[in-house]
PDB file of C-alpha atoms in Angstrom:
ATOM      1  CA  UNK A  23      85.859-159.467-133.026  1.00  0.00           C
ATOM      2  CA  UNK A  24      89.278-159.939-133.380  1.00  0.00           C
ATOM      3  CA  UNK A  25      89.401-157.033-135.992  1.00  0.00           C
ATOM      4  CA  UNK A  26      88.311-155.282-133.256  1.00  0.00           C
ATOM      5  CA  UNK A  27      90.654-155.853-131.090  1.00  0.00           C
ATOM      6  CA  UNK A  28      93.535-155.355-132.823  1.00  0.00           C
ATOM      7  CA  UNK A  29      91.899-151.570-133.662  1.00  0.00           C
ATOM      8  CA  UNK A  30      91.663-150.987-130.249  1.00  0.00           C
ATOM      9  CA  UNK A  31      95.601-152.200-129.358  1.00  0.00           C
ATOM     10  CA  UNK A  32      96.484-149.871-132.616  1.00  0.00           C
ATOM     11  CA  UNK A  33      94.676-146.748-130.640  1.00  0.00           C
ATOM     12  CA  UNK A  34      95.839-147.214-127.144  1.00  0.00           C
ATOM     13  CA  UNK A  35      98.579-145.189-127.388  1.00  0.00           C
ATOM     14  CA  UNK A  36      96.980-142.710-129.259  1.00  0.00           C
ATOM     15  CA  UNK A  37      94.516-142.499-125.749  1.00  0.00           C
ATOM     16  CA  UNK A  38      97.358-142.571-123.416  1.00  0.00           C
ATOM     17  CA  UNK A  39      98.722-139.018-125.036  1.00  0.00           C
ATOM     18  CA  UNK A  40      95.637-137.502-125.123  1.00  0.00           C
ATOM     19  CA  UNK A  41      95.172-134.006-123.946  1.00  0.00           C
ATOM     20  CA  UNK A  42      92.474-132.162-121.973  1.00  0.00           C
ATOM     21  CA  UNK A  43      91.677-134.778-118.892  1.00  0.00           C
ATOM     22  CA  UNK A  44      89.669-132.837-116.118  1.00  0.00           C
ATOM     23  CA  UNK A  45      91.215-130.748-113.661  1.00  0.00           C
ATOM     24  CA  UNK A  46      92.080-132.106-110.508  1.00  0.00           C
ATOM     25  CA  UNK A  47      92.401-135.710-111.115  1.00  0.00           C
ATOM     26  CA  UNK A  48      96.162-136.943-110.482  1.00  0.00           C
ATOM     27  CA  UNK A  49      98.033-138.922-107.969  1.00  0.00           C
ATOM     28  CA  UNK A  50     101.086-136.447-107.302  1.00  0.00           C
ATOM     29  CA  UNK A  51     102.750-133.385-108.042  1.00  0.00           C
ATOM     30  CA  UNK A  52     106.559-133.851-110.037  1.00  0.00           C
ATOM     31  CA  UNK A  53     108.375-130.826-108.971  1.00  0.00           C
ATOM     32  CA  UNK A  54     110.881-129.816-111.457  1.00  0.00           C
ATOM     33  CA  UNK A  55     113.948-127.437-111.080  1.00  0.00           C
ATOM     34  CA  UNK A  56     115.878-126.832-114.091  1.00  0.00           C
ATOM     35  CA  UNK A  57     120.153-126.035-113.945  1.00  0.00           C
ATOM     36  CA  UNK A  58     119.481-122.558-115.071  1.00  0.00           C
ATOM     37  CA  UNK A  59     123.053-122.175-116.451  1.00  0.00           C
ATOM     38  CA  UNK A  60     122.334-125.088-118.810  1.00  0.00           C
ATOM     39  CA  UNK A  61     119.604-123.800-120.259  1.00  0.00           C
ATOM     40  CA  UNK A  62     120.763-120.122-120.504  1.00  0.00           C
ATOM     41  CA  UNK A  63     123.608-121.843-122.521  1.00  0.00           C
ATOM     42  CA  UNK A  64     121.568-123.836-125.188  1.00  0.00           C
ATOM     43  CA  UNK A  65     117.532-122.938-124.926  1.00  0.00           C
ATOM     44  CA  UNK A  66     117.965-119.969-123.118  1.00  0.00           C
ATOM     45  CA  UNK A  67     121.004-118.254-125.332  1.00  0.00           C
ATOM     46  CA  UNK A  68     118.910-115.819-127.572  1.00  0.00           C
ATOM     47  CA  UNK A  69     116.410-114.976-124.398  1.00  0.00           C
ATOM     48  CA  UNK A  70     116.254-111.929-122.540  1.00  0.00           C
ATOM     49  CA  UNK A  71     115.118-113.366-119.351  1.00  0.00           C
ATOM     50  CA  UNK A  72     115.790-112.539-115.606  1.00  0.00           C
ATOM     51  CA  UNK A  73     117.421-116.509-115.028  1.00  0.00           C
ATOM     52  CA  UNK A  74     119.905-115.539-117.974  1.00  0.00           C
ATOM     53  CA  UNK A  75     120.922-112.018-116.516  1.00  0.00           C
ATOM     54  CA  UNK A  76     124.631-112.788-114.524  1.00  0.00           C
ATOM     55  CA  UNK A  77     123.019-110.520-112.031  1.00  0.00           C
ATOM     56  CA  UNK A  78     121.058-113.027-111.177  1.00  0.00           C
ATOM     57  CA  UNK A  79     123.348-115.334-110.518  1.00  0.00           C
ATOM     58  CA  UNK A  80     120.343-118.045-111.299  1.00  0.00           C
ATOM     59  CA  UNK A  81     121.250-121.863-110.147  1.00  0.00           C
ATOM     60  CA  UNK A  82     118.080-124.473-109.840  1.00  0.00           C
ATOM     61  CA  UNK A  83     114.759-122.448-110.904  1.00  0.00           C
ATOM     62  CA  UNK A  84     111.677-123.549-110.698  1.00  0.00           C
ATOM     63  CA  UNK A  85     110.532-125.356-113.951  1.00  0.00           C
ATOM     64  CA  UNK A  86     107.404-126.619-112.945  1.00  0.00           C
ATOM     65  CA  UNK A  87     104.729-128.349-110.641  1.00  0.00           C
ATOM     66  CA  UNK A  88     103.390-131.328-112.922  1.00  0.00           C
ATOM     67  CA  UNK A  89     100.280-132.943-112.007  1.00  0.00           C
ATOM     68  CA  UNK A  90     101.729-136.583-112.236  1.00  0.00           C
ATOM     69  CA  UNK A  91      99.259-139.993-112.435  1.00  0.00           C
ATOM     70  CA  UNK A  92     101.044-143.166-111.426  1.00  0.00           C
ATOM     71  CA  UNK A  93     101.893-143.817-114.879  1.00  0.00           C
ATOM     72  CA  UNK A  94     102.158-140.790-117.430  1.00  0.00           C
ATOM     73  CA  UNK A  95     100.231-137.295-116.814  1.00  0.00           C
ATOM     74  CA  UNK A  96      97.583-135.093-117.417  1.00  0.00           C
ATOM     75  CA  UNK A  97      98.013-132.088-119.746  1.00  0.00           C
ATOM     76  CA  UNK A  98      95.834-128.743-121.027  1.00  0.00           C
ATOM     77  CA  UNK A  99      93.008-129.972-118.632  1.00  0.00           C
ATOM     78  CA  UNK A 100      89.538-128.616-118.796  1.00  0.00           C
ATOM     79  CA  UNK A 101      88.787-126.471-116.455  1.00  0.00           C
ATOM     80  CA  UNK A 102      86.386-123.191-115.377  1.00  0.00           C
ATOM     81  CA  UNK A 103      89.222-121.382-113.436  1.00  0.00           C
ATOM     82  CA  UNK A 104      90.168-118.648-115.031  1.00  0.00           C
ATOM     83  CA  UNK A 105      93.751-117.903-116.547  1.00  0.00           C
ATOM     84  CA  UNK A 106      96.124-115.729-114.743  1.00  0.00           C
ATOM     85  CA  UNK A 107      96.670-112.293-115.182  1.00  0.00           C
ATOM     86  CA  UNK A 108      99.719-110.733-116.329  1.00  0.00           C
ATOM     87  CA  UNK A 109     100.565-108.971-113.135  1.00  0.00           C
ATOM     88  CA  UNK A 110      99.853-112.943-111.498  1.00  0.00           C
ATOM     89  CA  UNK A 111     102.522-114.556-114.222  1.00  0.00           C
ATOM     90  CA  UNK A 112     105.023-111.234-113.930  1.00  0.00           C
ATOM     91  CA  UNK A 113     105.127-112.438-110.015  1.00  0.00           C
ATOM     92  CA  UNK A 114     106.577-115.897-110.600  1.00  0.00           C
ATOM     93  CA  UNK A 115     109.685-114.588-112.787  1.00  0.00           C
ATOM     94  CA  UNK A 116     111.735-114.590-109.379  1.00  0.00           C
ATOM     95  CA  UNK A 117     111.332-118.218-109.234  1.00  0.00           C
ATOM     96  CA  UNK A 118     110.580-119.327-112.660  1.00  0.00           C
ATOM     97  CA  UNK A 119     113.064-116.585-114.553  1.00  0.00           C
ATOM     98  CA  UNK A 120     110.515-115.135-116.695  1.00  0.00           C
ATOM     99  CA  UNK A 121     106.989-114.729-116.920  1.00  0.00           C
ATOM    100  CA  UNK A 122     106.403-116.700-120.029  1.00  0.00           C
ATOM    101  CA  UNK A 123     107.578-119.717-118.453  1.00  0.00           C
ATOM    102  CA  UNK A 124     104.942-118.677-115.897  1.00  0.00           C
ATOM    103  CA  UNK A 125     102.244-119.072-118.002  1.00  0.00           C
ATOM    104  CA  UNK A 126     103.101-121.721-120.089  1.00  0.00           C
ATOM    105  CA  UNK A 127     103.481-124.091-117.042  1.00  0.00           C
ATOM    106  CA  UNK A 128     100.254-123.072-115.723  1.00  0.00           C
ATOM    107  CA  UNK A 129      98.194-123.367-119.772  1.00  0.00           C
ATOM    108  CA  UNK A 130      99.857-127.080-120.020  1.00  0.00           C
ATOM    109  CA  UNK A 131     100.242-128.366-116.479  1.00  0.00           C
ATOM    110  CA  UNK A 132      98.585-125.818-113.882  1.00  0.00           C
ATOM    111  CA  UNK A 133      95.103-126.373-115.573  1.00  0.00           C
ATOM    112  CA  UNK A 134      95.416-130.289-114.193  1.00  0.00           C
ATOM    113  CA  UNK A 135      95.838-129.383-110.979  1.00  0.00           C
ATOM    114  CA  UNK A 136      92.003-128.235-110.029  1.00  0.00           C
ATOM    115  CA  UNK A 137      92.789-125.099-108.720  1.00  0.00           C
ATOM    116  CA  UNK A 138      92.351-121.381-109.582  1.00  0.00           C
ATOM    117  CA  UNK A 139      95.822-119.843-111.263  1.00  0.00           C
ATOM    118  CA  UNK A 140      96.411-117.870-108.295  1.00  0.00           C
ATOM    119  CA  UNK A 141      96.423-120.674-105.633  1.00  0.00           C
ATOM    120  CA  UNK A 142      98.732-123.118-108.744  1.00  0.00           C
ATOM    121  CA  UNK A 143     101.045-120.592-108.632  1.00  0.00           C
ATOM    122  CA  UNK A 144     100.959-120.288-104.700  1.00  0.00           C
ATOM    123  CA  UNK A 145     101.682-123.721-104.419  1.00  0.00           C
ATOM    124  CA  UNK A 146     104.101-124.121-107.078  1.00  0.00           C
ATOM    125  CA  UNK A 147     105.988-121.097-104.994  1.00  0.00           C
ATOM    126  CA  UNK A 148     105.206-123.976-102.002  1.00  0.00           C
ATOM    127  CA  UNK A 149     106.880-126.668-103.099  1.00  0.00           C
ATOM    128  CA  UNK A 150     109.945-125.264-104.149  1.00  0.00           C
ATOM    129  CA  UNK A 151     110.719-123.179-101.253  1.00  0.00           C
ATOM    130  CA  UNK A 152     110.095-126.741 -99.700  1.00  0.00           C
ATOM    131  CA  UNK A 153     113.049-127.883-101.268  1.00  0.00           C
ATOM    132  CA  UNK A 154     116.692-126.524-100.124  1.00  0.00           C
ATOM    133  CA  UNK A 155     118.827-126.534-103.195  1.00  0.00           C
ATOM    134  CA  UNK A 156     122.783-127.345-102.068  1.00  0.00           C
ATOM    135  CA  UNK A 157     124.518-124.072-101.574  1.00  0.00           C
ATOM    136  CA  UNK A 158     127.436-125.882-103.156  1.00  0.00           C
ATOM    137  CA  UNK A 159     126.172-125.250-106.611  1.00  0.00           C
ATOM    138  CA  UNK A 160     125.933-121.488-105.941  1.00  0.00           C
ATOM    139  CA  UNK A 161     129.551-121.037-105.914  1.00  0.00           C
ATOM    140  CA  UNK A 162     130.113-123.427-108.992  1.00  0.00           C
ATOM    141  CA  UNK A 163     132.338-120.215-110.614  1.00  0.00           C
ATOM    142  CA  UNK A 164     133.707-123.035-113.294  1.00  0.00           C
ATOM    143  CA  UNK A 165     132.764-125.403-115.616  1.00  0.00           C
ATOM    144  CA  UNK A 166     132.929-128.862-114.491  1.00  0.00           C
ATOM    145  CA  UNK A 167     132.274-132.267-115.437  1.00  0.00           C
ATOM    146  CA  UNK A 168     130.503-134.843-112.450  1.00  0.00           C
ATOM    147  CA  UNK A 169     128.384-137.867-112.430  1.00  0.00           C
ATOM    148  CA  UNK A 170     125.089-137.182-112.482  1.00  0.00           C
ATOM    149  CA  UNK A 171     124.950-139.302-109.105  1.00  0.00           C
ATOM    150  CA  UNK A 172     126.914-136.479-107.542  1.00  0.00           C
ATOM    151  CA  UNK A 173     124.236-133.606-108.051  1.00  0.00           C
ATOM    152  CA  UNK A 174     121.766-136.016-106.411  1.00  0.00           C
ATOM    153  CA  UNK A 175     123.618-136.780-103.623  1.00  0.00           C
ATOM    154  CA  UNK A 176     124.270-133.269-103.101  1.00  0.00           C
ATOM    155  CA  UNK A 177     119.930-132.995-102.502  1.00  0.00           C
ATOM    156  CA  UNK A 178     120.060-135.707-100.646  1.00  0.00           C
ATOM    157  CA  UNK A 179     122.392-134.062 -97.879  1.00  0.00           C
ATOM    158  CA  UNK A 180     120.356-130.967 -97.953  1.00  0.00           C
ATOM    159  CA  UNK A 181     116.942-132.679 -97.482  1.00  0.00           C
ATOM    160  CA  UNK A 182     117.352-135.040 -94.981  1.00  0.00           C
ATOM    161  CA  UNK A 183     113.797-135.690 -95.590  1.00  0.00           C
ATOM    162  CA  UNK A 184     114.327-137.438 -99.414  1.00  0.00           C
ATOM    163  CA  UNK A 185     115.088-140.663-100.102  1.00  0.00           C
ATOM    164  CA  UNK A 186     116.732-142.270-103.544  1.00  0.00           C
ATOM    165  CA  UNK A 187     113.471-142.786-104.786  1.00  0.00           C
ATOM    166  CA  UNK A 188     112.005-139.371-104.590  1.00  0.00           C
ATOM    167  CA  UNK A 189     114.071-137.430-106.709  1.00  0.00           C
ATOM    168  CA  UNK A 190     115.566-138.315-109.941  1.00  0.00           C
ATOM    169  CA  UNK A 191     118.318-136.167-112.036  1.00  0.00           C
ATOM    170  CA  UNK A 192     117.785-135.701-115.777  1.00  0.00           C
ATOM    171  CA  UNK A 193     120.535-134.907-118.852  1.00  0.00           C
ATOM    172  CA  UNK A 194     120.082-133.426-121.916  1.00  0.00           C
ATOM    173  CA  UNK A 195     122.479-133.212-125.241  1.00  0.00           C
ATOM    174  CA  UNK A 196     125.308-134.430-122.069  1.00  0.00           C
ATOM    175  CA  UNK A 197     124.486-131.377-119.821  1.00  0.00           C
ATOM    176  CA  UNK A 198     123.040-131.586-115.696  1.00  0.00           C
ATOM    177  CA  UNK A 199     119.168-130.727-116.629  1.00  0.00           C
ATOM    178  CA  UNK A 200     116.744-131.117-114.183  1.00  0.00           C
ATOM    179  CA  UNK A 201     116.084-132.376-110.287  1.00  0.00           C
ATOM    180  CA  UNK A 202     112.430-133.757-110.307  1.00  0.00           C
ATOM    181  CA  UNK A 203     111.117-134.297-106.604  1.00  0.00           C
ATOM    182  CA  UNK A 204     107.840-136.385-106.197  1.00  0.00           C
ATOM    183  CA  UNK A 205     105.409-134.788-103.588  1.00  0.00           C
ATOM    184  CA  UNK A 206     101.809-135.555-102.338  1.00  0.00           C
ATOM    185  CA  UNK A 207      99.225-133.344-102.931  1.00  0.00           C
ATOM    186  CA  UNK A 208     100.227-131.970 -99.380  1.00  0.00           C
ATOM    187  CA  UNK A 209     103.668-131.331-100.998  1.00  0.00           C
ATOM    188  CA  UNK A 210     105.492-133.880 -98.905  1.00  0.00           C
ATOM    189  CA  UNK A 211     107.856-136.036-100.291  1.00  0.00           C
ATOM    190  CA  UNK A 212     106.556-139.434-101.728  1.00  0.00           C
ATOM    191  CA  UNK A 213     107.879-142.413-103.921  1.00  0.00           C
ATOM    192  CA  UNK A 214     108.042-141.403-107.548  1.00  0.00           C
ATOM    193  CA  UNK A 215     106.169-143.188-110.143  1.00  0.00           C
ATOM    194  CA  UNK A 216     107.907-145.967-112.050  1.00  0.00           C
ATOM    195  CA  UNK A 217     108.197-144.050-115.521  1.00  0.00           C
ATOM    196  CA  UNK A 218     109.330-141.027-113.165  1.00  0.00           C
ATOM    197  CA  UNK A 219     112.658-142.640-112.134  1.00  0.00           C
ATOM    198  CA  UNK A 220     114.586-142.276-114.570  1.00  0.00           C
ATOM    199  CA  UNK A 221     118.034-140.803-113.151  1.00  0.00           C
ATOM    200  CA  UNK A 222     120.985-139.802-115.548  1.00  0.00           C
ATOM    201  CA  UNK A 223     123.391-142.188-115.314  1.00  0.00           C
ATOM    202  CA  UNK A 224     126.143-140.075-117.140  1.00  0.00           C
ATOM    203  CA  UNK A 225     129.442-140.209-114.867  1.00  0.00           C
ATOM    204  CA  UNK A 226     130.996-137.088-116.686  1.00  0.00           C
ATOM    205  CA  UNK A 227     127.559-134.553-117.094  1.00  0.00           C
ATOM    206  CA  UNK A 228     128.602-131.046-118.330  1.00  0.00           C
ATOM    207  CA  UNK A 229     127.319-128.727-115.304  1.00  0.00           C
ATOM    208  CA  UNK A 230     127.827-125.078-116.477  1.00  0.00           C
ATOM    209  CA  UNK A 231     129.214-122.161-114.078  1.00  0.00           C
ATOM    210  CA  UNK A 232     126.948-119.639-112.451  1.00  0.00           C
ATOM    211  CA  UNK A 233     127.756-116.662-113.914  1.00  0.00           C
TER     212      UNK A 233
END
């Protein structure tokens, strides 16, 4: 018996990163918007995609809409809806920068959600259109360094309607990242998940320019 046991505590984290749950079973959506300079500087560098084109003049883009359970998430869910089209993917790059990022989100995290592609990518259009990202970091025409505390105090002031512990602000290799927003299945703002908030407490993050 106790052989047993100790098998089972040896697999349990093998079972909490499995993949393939079924569709439509999660608590709340993680929004994710990703500091496109950032990642046109490192990721994003050898990419020809419409975030990265200075035309663009790309800020916070729309990572993601994560299917979220209270602890940890779903991922590559079974599911009978069919896969986007190209045309459907091609129609996200305004938001998303490119339509590969399109339909990667929706293969690894849109498949969780229960829905068909074309309503995912509706409300992944949603829920960031929900959000109003701080005009102050459109006409960031430097380089600068800021605690990470700053950026989320700038979302704060343009969403009245989020509190502290609905969004969180990510780093990466010392560099702004992401803003994650926790929303209801209704896409209203709700309290994130405990392995969700997890801000960046850096107090000099690299934040590229806009360019």
């Amino acid at each position: 018996m106790k052989r047993f046991a100790l098998a089972c505590l040896m697999l349990w984290p093998l079972s909490a990163l499995a993949e393939g749950e079924r569709a439509g079973d999660f608590d709340y959506y993680l929004l994710s918007l990703s500091w496109a300079p950032g990642w046109c500087a490192t990721d994003g560098a050898s990419r020809d995609v419409a975030q990265c084109d200075p035309a663009n003049d790309a800020t916070f883009v729309l990572h993601g809409l994560w299917p979220q359970y209270e602890t940890g998430w779903p991922s590559y869910c079974r599911t009978t809806a069919r896969d986007p089209s190209r045309a459907q993917s091609a129609a996200m790059e305004d938001v998303m920068g490119s339509d590969g990022a399109a339909w990667y989100q929706w293969k690894k995290h849109g498949r969780c959600a229960g829905l068909s592609a074309e309503d995912y990518y509706a409300t992944a259009r949603a829920a960031y259109e929900s959000v109003t990202i701080p005009e102050v970091f459109s006409r960031l025409d430097r380089d600068i360094r800021l605690p990470a505390s700053v950026v989320e105090e700038a979302f704060l002031e343009a969403n009245p309607d989020l509190s502290r512990d609905q969004i969180t602000i990510t780093c990466k290799s010392g560099r702004i990242q992401e803003a994650r927003i926790c929303l209801t299945k209704d896409l209203e703002p709700r309290r994130c998940g405990r392995d969700t908030i997890r801000d960046c407490t850096m107090r000099d993050a690299l934040m590229e320019a806009v360019r």
